[in-house]
């Protein structure tokens, strides 16, 4: 079974600075997807960024980018120019490409990000 | 963008009663819906996968007779917590996708409190 590990329960960053959230995962599969989701106090899960394992290029979405190291099974999220609205829980998630398992998401334990003035 | 509506957002029920939570995809047909449970300050734990017109697939350790899931149409899945107990108090979140290659869209969640 796949596992997703987020070793940082909490992180803090000053407004306008850059922060990196860590995520590692364990899988025996070669094809899969990785995601970062944001859960603000409203509890709504919001997709931040997505990475296909077969793509070597790291995904970017505006101020959000990832460092995907397939061999190391590492998938970190970098938030640049942090804003107060970035404060939330961030979950790393894994999804198999195996259609037989209905492609369910496996979530990490989350990292709570605080953004300070 | 795709919208998933979950209702109610909050519910309080007495121990021993049943409560139904609805998950609707408002602007797309969802072939698959997922039900998650989230304890305070913890991650989302998948409870079951619901495919339209077929029985739900439950994760190990989830009691299917207690958490009844019905996916009767392509836009609606329901989770019924039967004979609720205080330990069932939690935050329940549904998600839905149009097809296998489509992204998942999440509902706003339901906070269940069993007294």
mmCIF file of C-alpha atoms in Angstrom:
data_model
loop_
_atom_site.group_PDB
_atom_site.id
_atom_site.type_symbol
_atom_site.label_atom_id
_atom_site.label_comp_id
_atom_site.label_asym_id
_atom_site.label_seq_id
_atom_site.Cartn_x
_atom_site.Cartn_y
_atom_site.Cartn_z
ATOM 1 C CA UNK A 1 0.000 0.000 0.000
ATOM 2 C CA UNK A 2 1.085 3.519 -0.666
ATOM 3 C CA UNK A 3 1.964 5.834 2.192
ATOM 4 C CA UNK A 4 2.457 9.574 2.242
ATOM 5 C CA UNK A 5 4.553 11.250 4.930
ATOM 6 C CA UNK A 6 4.648 14.896 5.858
ATOM 7 C CA UNK A 7 7.271 15.345 8.551
ATOM 8 C CA UNK A 8 6.493 18.973 9.356
ATOM 9 C CA UNK A 9 3.336 19.320 11.485
ATOM 10 C CA UNK A 10 3.681 23.101 11.492
ATOM 11 C CA UNK A 11 5.588 25.702 9.543
ATOM 12 C CA UNK A 12 5.739 29.457 9.740
ATOM 13 C CA UNK A 13 6.715 32.004 7.125
ATOM 14 C CA UNK A 14 6.790 35.756 7.015
ATOM 15 C CA UNK A 15 4.666 37.538 4.472
ATOM 16 C CA UNK A 16 6.448 37.924 1.129
ATOM 17 C CA UNK A 17 8.994 35.251 2.015
ATOM 18 C CA UNK A 18 9.383 31.752 0.592
ATOM 19 C CA UNK A 19 8.594 28.507 2.358
ATOM 20 C CA UNK A 20 9.001 24.868 1.383
ATOM 21 C CA UNK A 21 6.767 22.090 2.644
ATOM 22 C CA UNK A 22 8.123 18.549 2.544
ATOM 23 C CA UNK A 23 6.436 15.364 1.447
ATOM 24 C CA UNK A 24 7.764 11.878 0.871
ATOM 25 C CA UNK A 25 5.871 8.850 -0.288
ATOM 26 C CA UNK A 26 6.347 5.162 -0.657
ATOM 27 C CA UNK A 27 5.160 3.202 -3.660
ATOM 28 C CA UNK A 28 6.199 0.356 -5.879
ATOM 29 C CA UNK A 29 4.374 1.796 -8.866
ATOM 30 C CA UNK A 30 5.996 3.735 -11.665
ATOM 31 C CA UNK A 31 2.969 5.662 -12.862
ATOM 32 C CA UNK A 32 1.014 7.825 -10.446
ATOM 33 C CA UNK A 33 -0.049 11.353 -9.640
ATOM 34 C CA UNK A 34 0.942 13.594 -6.771
ATOM 35 C CA UNK A 35 -1.034 16.530 -5.446
ATOM 36 C CA UNK A 36 -0.878 19.322 -2.951
ATOM 37 C CA UNK A 37 -4.195 20.373 -1.434
ATOM 38 C CA UNK A 38 -4.873 23.366 0.743
ATOM 39 C CA UNK A 39 -7.487 23.310 3.498
ATOM 40 C CA UNK A 40 -8.184 26.769 4.933
ATOM 41 C CA UNK A 41 -10.254 27.284 8.098
ATOM 42 C CA UNK A 42 -13.394 26.924 5.999
ATOM 43 C CA UNK A 43 -12.384 23.227 5.625
ATOM 44 C CA UNK A 44 -12.884 23.362 1.852
ATOM 45 C CA UNK A 45 -10.234 21.262 0.120
ATOM 46 C CA UNK A 46 -8.605 23.233 -2.673
ATOM 47 C CA UNK A 47 -6.258 21.745 -5.243
ATOM 48 C CA UNK A 48 -3.030 23.719 -5.311
ATOM 49 C CA UNK A 49 -0.914 21.805 -7.768
ATOM 50 C CA UNK A 50 -0.646 18.437 -9.476
ATOM 51 C CA UNK A 51 2.286 16.429 -10.848
ATOM 52 C CA UNK A 52 2.248 13.421 -13.130
ATOM 53 C CA UNK A 53 5.016 10.987 -12.255
ATOM 54 C CA UNK A 54 5.951 10.423 -15.891
ATOM 55 C CA UNK A 55 6.747 14.111 -16.337
ATOM 56 C CA UNK A 56 10.255 15.159 -15.437
ATOM 57 C CA UNK A 57 9.416 18.838 -15.451
ATOM 58 C CA UNK A 58 8.321 20.219 -12.126
ATOM 59 C CA UNK A 59 4.799 21.615 -12.058
ATOM 60 C CA UNK A 60 4.231 25.296 -11.342
ATOM 61 C CA UNK A 61 1.097 27.309 -10.675
ATOM 62 C CA UNK A 62 1.806 30.997 -10.198
ATOM 63 C CA UNK A 63 3.505 31.331 -6.794
ATOM 64 C CA UNK A 64 3.384 27.594 -6.162
ATOM 65 C CA UNK A 65 5.926 25.141 -7.501
ATOM 66 C CA UNK A 66 7.058 21.661 -6.681
ATOM 67 C CA UNK A 67 10.361 19.864 -6.518
ATOM 68 C CA UNK A 68 9.590 16.351 -7.668
ATOM 69 C CA UNK A 69 12.384 13.842 -7.126
ATOM 70 C CA UNK A 70 11.046 10.532 -8.366
ATOM 71 C CA UNK A 71 14.021 8.409 -7.395
ATOM 72 C CA UNK A 72 13.998 9.827 -3.889
ATOM 73 C CA UNK A 73 10.174 9.686 -3.746
ATOM 74 C CA UNK A 74 10.078 13.253 -2.639
ATOM 75 C CA UNK A 75 7.532 15.911 -3.589
ATOM 76 C CA UNK A 76 8.028 19.248 -1.866
ATOM 77 C CA UNK A 77 5.908 22.369 -2.330
ATOM 78 C CA UNK A 78 7.479 25.803 -2.559
ATOM 79 C CA UNK A 79 5.352 28.855 -1.921
ATOM 80 C CA UNK A 80 6.941 32.080 -3.064
ATOM 81 C CA UNK A 81 5.962 35.584 -1.999
ATOM 82 C CA UNK A 82 3.795 34.161 0.766
ATOM 83 C CA UNK A 83 0.512 35.903 1.460
ATOM 84 C CA UNK A 84 -1.737 35.942 4.486
ATOM 85 C CA UNK A 85 -4.291 33.991 2.507
ATOM 86 C CA UNK A 86 -1.849 31.128 2.163
ATOM 87 C CA UNK A 87 -2.296 30.263 5.827
ATOM 88 C CA UNK A 88 -3.943 26.846 5.902
ATOM 89 C CA UNK A 89 -3.370 23.143 6.306
ATOM 90 C CA UNK A 90 -1.531 21.687 3.361
ATOM 91 C CA UNK A 91 -1.946 18.056 2.456
ATOM 92 C CA UNK A 92 0.231 16.074 0.113
ATOM 93 C CA UNK A 93 -1.653 13.316 -1.697
ATOM 94 C CA UNK A 94 -0.877 10.348 -3.909
ATOM 95 C CA UNK A 95 -3.046 8.776 -6.550
ATOM 96 C CA UNK A 96 -2.313 5.578 -8.363
ATOM 97 C CA UNK A 97 -2.648 5.182 -12.086
ATOM 98 C CA UNK A 98 -4.006 1.715 -11.497
ATOM 99 C CA UNK A 99 -7.614 1.847 -12.649
ATOM 100 C CA UNK A 100 -8.410 -1.250 -10.642
ATOM 101 C CA UNK A 101 -8.206 0.716 -7.425
ATOM 102 C CA UNK A 102 -10.549 3.480 -8.598
ATOM 103 C CA UNK A 103 -7.680 5.950 -8.283
ATOM 104 C CA UNK A 104 -8.424 6.954 -4.734
ATOM 105 C CA UNK A 105 -6.310 9.588 -3.016
ATOM 106 C CA UNK A 106 -4.022 8.776 -0.117
ATOM 107 C CA UNK A 107 -3.321 11.829 2.006
ATOM 108 C CA UNK A 108 -0.412 12.733 4.224
ATOM 109 C CA UNK A 109 -0.970 13.968 7.764
ATOM 110 C CA UNK A 110 -0.765 17.601 6.774
ATOM 111 C CA UNK A 111 1.356 20.655 7.538
ATOM 112 C CA UNK A 112 -0.182 23.680 9.155
ATOM 113 C CA UNK A 113 1.264 26.818 7.605
ATOM 114 C CA UNK A 114 1.201 30.098 9.480
ATOM 115 C CA UNK A 115 1.909 33.344 7.686
ATOM 116 C CA UNK A 116 3.097 36.204 9.855
ATOM 117 C CA UNK A 117 3.385 39.904 9.153
ATOM 118 C CA UNK B 1 -15.397 25.391 -12.338
ATOM 119 C CA UNK B 2 -16.949 22.176 -11.118
ATOM 120 C CA UNK B 3 -18.940 22.480 -7.913
ATOM 121 C CA UNK B 4 -19.721 19.842 -5.349
ATOM 122 C CA UNK B 5 -22.387 20.681 -2.813
ATOM 123 C CA UNK B 6 -22.576 18.887 0.502
ATOM 124 C CA UNK B 7 -25.537 19.168 2.827
ATOM 125 C CA UNK B 8 -25.972 19.746 5.671
ATOM 126 C CA UNK B 9 -22.857 21.635 6.694
ATOM 127 C CA UNK B 10 -23.552 20.966 10.350
ATOM 128 C CA UNK B 11 -25.796 18.468 12.073
ATOM 129 C CA UNK B 12 -26.382 17.537 15.672
ATOM 130 C CA UNK B 13 -28.201 14.326 16.432
ATOM 131 C CA UNK B 14 -28.943 12.218 19.441
ATOM 132 C CA UNK B 15 -27.233 8.944 20.095
ATOM 133 C CA UNK B 16 -29.066 6.064 18.463
ATOM 134 C CA UNK B 17 -30.591 8.070 15.640
ATOM 135 C CA UNK B 18 -29.557 8.088 11.996
ATOM 136 C CA UNK B 19 -28.413 11.010 9.933
ATOM 137 C CA UNK B 20 -28.104 11.392 6.173
ATOM 138 C CA UNK B 21 -25.501 13.515 4.421
ATOM 139 C CA UNK B 22 -25.924 14.427 0.766
ATOM 140 C CA UNK B 23 -23.231 15.066 -1.797
ATOM 141 C CA UNK B 24 -24.238 16.564 -5.137
ATOM 142 C CA UNK B 25 -22.255 17.407 -8.198
ATOM 143 C CA UNK B 26 -23.964 20.553 -9.429
ATOM 144 C CA UNK B 27 -22.572 21.044 -12.914
ATOM 145 C CA UNK B 28 -21.177 17.696 -13.938
ATOM 146 C CA UNK B 29 -22.053 14.038 -13.809
ATOM 147 C CA UNK B 30 -19.933 12.196 -11.315
ATOM 148 C CA UNK B 31 -19.199 8.578 -12.113
ATOM 149 C CA UNK B 32 -17.338 8.181 -8.848
ATOM 150 C CA UNK B 33 -17.686 9.815 -5.467
ATOM 151 C CA UNK B 34 -15.499 9.335 -2.423
ATOM 152 C CA UNK B 35 -16.388 9.748 1.226
ATOM 153 C CA UNK B 36 -13.741 10.833 3.709
ATOM 154 C CA UNK B 37 -13.692 11.293 7.434
ATOM 155 C CA UNK B 38 -11.453 13.822 9.138
ATOM 156 C CA UNK B 39 -10.781 13.953 12.855
ATOM 157 C CA UNK B 40 -9.657 17.242 14.416
ATOM 158 C CA UNK B 41 -6.184 18.242 13.294
ATOM 159 C CA UNK B 42 -5.798 15.020 11.368
ATOM 160 C CA UNK B 43 -5.732 13.947 7.772
ATOM 161 C CA UNK B 44 -8.562 12.763 5.584
ATOM 162 C CA UNK B 45 -9.220 9.062 5.840
ATOM 163 C CA UNK B 46 -11.016 7.432 2.946
ATOM 164 C CA UNK B 47 -14.116 5.594 4.075
ATOM 165 C CA UNK B 48 -15.551 4.335 0.823
ATOM 166 C CA UNK B 49 -15.660 4.707 -2.921
ATOM 167 C CA UNK B 50 -19.062 5.075 -4.509
ATOM 168 C CA UNK B 51 -19.759 4.314 -8.149
ATOM 169 C CA UNK B 52 -23.083 5.210 -9.687
ATOM 170 C CA UNK B 53 -25.418 2.265 -9.888
ATOM 171 C CA UNK B 54 -23.260 -0.165 -7.970
ATOM 172 C CA UNK B 55 -22.440 -1.003 -4.396
ATOM 173 C CA UNK B 56 -19.896 1.117 -2.600
ATOM 174 C CA UNK B 57 -16.431 -0.228 -1.908
ATOM 175 C CA UNK B 58 -15.522 0.254 1.734
ATOM 176 C CA UNK B 59 -12.048 0.657 3.133
ATOM 177 C CA UNK B 60 -10.770 -1.820 5.640
ATOM 178 C CA UNK B 61 -12.139 -1.166 9.093
ATOM 179 C CA UNK B 62 -15.162 0.824 7.940
ATOM 180 C CA UNK B 63 -18.469 -0.767 8.916
ATOM 181 C CA UNK B 64 -20.642 -0.863 5.827
ATOM 182 C CA UNK B 65 -23.787 -1.518 7.854
ATOM 183 C CA UNK B 66 -23.144 1.567 9.925
ATOM 184 C CA UNK B 67 -22.122 3.899 7.141
ATOM 185 C CA UNK B 68 -24.607 3.304 4.351
ATOM 186 C CA UNK B 69 -23.638 4.788 1.020
ATOM 187 C CA UNK B 70 -25.991 5.172 -1.896
ATOM 188 C CA UNK B 71 -25.014 6.536 -5.293
ATOM 189 C CA UNK B 72 -28.368 6.381 -7.013
ATOM 190 C CA UNK B 73 -27.696 8.923 -9.719
ATOM 191 C CA UNK B 74 -24.777 10.529 -11.484
ATOM 192 C CA UNK B 75 -25.171 13.677 -9.442
ATOM 193 C CA UNK B 76 -26.032 12.432 -5.975
ATOM 194 C CA UNK B 77 -24.422 10.232 -3.370
ATOM 195 C CA UNK B 78 -25.613 9.932 0.198
ATOM 196 C CA UNK B 79 -23.917 8.771 3.367
ATOM 197 C CA UNK B 80 -26.198 7.630 6.171
ATOM 198 C CA UNK B 81 -24.718 7.182 9.610
ATOM 199 C CA UNK B 82 -26.990 4.661 11.271
ATOM 200 C CA UNK B 83 -27.499 4.342 15.018
ATOM 201 C CA UNK B 84 -25.052 7.139 15.604
ATOM 202 C CA UNK B 85 -22.824 7.153 18.649
ATOM 203 C CA UNK B 86 -20.736 9.990 20.101
ATOM 204 C CA UNK B 87 -17.596 8.409 18.633
ATOM 205 C CA UNK B 88 -19.084 8.943 15.175
ATOM 206 C CA UNK B 89 -18.786 12.684 15.738
ATOM 207 C CA UNK B 90 -16.422 13.915 13.075
ATOM 208 C CA UNK B 91 -16.057 15.945 9.912
ATOM 209 C CA UNK B 92 -17.215 14.097 6.817
ATOM 210 C CA UNK B 93 -16.136 15.231 3.348
ATOM 211 C CA UNK B 94 -17.238 13.988 -0.030
ATOM 212 C CA UNK B 95 -15.475 14.373 -3.327
ATOM 213 C CA UNK B 96 -16.539 13.671 -6.876
ATOM 214 C CA UNK B 97 -15.030 13.358 -10.306
ATOM 215 C CA UNK B 98 -16.476 13.235 -13.780
ATOM 216 C CA UNK B 99 -14.360 10.350 -14.991
ATOM 217 C CA UNK B 100 -11.116 8.611 -14.250
ATOM 218 C CA UNK B 101 -8.895 11.295 -15.737
ATOM 219 C CA UNK B 102 -10.777 14.230 -14.265
ATOM 220 C CA UNK B 103 -9.665 16.058 -11.132
ATOM 221 C CA UNK B 104 -11.403 15.504 -7.835
ATOM 222 C CA UNK B 105 -13.706 18.207 -6.546
ATOM 223 C CA UNK B 106 -14.506 18.375 -2.869
ATOM 224 C CA UNK B 107 -17.621 19.355 -1.001
ATOM 225 C CA UNK B 108 -17.482 21.771 1.912
ATOM 226 C CA UNK B 109 -17.845 18.999 4.454
ATOM 227 C CA UNK B 110 -20.342 18.138 7.170
ATOM 228 C CA UNK B 111 -19.608 18.445 10.842
ATOM 229 C CA UNK B 112 -21.527 15.740 12.680
ATOM 230 C CA UNK B 113 -21.984 15.957 16.432
ATOM 231 C CA UNK B 114 -23.659 13.078 18.205
ATOM 232 C CA UNK B 115 -24.861 13.870 21.710
#
